[in-house]
Short mmCIF file of N, CA and C in Angstrom, two decimals:
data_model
loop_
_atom_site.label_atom_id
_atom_site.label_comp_id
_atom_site.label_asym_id
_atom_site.label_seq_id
_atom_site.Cartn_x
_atom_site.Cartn_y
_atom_site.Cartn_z
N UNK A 26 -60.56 -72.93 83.29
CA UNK A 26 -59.77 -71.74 83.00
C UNK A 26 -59.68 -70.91 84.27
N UNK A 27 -58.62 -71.17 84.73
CA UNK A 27 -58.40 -70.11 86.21
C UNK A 27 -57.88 -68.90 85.96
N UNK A 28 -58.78 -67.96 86.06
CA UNK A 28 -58.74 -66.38 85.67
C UNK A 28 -57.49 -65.64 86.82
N UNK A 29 -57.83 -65.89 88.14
CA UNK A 29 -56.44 -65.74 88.78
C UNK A 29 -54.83 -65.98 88.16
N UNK A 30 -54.85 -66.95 88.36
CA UNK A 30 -53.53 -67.65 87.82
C UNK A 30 -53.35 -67.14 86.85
N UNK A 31 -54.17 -66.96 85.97
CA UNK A 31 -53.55 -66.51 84.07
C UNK A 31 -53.39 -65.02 84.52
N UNK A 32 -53.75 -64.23 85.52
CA UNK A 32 -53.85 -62.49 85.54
C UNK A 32 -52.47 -62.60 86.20
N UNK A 33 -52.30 -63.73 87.13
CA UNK A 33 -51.16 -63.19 88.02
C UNK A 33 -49.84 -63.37 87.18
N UNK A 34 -49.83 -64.70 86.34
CA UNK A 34 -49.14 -65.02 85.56
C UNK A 34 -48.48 -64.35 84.05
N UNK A 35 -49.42 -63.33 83.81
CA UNK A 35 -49.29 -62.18 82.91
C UNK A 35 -48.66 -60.88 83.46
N UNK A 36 -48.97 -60.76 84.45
CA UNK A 36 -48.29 -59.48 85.30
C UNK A 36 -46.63 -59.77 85.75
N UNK A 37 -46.49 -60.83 85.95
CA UNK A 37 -45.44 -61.46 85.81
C UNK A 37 -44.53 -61.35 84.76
N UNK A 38 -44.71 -61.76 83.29
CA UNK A 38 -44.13 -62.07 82.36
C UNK A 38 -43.76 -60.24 82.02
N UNK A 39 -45.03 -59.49 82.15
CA UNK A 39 -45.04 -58.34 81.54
C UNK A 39 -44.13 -57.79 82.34
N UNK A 40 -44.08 -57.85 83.78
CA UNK A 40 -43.21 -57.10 84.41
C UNK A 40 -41.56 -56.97 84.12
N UNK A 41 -41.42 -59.02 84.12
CA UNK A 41 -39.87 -58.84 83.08
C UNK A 41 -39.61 -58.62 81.97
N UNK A 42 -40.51 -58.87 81.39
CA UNK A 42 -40.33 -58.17 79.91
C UNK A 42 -39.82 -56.80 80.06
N UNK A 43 -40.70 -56.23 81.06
CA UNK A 43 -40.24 -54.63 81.03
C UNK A 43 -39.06 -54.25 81.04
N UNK A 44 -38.73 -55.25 82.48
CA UNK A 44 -36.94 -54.94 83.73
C UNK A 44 -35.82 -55.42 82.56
N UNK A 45 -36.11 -56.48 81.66
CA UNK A 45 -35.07 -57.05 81.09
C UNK A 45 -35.10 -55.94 79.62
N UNK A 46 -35.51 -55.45 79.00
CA UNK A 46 -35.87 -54.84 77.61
C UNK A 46 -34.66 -53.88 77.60
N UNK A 47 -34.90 -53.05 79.01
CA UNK A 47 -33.61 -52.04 78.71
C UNK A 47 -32.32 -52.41 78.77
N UNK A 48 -32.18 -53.84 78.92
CA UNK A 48 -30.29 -54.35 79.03
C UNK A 48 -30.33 -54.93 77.71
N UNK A 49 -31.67 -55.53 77.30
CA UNK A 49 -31.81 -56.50 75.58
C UNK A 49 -32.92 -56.29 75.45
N UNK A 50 -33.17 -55.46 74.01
CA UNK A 50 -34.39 -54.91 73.35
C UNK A 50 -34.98 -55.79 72.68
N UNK A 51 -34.03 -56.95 72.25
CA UNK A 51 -35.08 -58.01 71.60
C UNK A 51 -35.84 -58.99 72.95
N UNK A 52 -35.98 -58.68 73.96
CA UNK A 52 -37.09 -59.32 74.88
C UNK A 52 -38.49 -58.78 74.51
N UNK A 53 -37.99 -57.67 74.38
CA UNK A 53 -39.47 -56.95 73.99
C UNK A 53 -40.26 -57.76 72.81
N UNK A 54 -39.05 -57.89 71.77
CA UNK A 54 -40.08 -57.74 70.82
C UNK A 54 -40.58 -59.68 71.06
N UNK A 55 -40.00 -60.27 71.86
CA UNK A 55 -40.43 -61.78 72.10
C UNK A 55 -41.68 -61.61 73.18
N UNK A 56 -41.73 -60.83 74.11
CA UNK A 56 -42.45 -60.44 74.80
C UNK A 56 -44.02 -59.94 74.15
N UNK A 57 -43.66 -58.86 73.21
CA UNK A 57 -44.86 -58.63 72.15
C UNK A 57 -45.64 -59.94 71.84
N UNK A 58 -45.04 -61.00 71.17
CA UNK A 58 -44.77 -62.22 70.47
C UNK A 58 -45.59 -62.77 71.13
N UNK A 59 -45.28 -63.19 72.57
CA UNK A 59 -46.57 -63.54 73.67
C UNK A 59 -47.63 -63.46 74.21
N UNK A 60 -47.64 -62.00 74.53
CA UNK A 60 -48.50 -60.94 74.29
C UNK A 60 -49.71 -61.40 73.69
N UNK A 61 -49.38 -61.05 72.08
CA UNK A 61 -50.59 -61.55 70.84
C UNK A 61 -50.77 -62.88 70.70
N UNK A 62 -49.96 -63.96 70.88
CA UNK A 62 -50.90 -64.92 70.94
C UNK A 62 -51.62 -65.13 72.74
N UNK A 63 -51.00 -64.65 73.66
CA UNK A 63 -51.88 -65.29 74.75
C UNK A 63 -53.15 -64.12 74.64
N UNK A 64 -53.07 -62.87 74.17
CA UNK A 64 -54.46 -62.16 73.74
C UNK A 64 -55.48 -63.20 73.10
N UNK A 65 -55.20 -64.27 71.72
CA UNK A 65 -55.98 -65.22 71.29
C UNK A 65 -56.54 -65.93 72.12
N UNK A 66 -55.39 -66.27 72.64
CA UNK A 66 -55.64 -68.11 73.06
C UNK A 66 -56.92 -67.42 74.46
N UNK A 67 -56.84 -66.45 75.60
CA UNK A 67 -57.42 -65.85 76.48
C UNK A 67 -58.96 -65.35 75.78
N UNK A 68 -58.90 -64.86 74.57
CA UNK A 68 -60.25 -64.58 74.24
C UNK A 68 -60.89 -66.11 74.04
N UNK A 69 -60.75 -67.20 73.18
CA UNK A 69 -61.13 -68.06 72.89
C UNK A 69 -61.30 -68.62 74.09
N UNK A 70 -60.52 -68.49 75.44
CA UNK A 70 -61.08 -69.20 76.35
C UNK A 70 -62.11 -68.53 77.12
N UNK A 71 -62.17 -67.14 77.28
CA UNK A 71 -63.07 -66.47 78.06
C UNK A 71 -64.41 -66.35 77.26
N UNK A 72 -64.32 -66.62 75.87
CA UNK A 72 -65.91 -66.87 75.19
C UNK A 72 -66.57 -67.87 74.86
N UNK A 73 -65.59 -69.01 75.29
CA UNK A 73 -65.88 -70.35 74.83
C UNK A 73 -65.65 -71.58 76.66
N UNK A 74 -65.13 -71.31 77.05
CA UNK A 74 -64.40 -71.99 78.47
C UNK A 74 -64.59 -71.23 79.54
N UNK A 75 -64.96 -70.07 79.92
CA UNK A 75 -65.30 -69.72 80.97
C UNK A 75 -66.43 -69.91 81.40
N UNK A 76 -66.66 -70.23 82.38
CA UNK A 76 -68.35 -70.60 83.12
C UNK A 76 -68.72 -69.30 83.30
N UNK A 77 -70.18 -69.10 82.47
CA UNK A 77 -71.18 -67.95 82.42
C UNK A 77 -71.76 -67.76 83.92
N UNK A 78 -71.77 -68.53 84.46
CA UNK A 78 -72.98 -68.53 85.74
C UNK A 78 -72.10 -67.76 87.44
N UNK A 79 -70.95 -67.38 87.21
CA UNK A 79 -69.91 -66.66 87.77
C UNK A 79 -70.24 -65.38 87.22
N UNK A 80 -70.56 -64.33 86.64
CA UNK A 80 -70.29 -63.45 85.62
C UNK A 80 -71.71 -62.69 87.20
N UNK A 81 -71.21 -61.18 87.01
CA UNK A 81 -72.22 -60.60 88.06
C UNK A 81 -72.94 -59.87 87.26
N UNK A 82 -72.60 -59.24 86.15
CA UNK A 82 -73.65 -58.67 85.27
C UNK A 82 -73.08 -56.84 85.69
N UNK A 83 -72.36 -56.84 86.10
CA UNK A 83 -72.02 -55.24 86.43
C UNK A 83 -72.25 -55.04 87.71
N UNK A 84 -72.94 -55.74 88.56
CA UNK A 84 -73.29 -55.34 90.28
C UNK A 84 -72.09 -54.76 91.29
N UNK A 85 -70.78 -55.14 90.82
CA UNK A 85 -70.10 -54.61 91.42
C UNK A 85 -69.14 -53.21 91.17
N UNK A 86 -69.39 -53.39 89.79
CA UNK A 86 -69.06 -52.29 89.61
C UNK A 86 -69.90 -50.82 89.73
N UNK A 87 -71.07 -51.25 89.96
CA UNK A 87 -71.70 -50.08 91.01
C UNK A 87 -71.83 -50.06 91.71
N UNK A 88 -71.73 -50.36 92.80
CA UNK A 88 -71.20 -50.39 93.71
C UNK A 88 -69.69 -49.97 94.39
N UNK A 89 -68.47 -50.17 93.34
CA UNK A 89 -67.28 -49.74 93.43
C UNK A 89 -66.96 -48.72 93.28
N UNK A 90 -67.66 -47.91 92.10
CA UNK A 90 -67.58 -46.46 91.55
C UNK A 90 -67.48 -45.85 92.54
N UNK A 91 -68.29 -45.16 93.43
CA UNK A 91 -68.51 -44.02 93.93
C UNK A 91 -66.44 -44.18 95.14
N UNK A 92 -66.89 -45.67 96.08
CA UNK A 92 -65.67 -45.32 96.04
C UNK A 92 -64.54 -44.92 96.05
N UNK A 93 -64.18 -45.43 94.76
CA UNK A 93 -63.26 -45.03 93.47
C UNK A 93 -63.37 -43.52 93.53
N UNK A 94 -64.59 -42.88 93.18
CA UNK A 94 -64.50 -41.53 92.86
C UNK A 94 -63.79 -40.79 94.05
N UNK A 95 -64.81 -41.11 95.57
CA UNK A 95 -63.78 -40.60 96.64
C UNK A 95 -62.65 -40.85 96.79
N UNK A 96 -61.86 -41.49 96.24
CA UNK A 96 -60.76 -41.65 96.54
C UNK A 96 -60.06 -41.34 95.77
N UNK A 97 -60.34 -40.83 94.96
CA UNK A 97 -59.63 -39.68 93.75
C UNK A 97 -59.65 -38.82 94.29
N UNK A 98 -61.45 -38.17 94.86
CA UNK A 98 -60.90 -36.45 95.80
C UNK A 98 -60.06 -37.02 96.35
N UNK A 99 -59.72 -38.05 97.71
CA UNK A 99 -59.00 -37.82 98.42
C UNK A 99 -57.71 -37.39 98.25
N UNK A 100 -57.02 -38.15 97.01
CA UNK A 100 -56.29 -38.52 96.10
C UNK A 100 -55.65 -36.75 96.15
#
């Protein structure tokens, strides 16, 4: 299960879904349609098919925070 590819590949779909919706509103609702099942099919693979031994346990996200926070003041 390549977590890249399926993120980049969703940002994708979602993006035209978006651009195309306001010329034809029924993209959307096919777009929805996709949506909920690749929500399934993505959980079943990330709790069942993803390799556990990749997983950092949160380490980076403390590490990222603070960051993040400065760069909101900066912001």
């Amino acid at each position: 299960f390549d977590l890249g590819y399926h993120q980049s590949y969703s940002i994708v779909i979602f993006c035209m879904g978006l651009i195309f919706s306001g010329t034809m509103p029924l993209i959307s609702f096919f777009a929805m349609l996709f949506f909920a099942f690749k929500y399934y099919i993505d959980k079943y693979n990330l709790t069942f098919v993803y390799n556990k031994e990749f997983e950092g346990g949160g380490v980076i996200k403390k590490q990222v925070l603070p960051y993040m926070f400065f760069s909101i003041y900066l912001f």
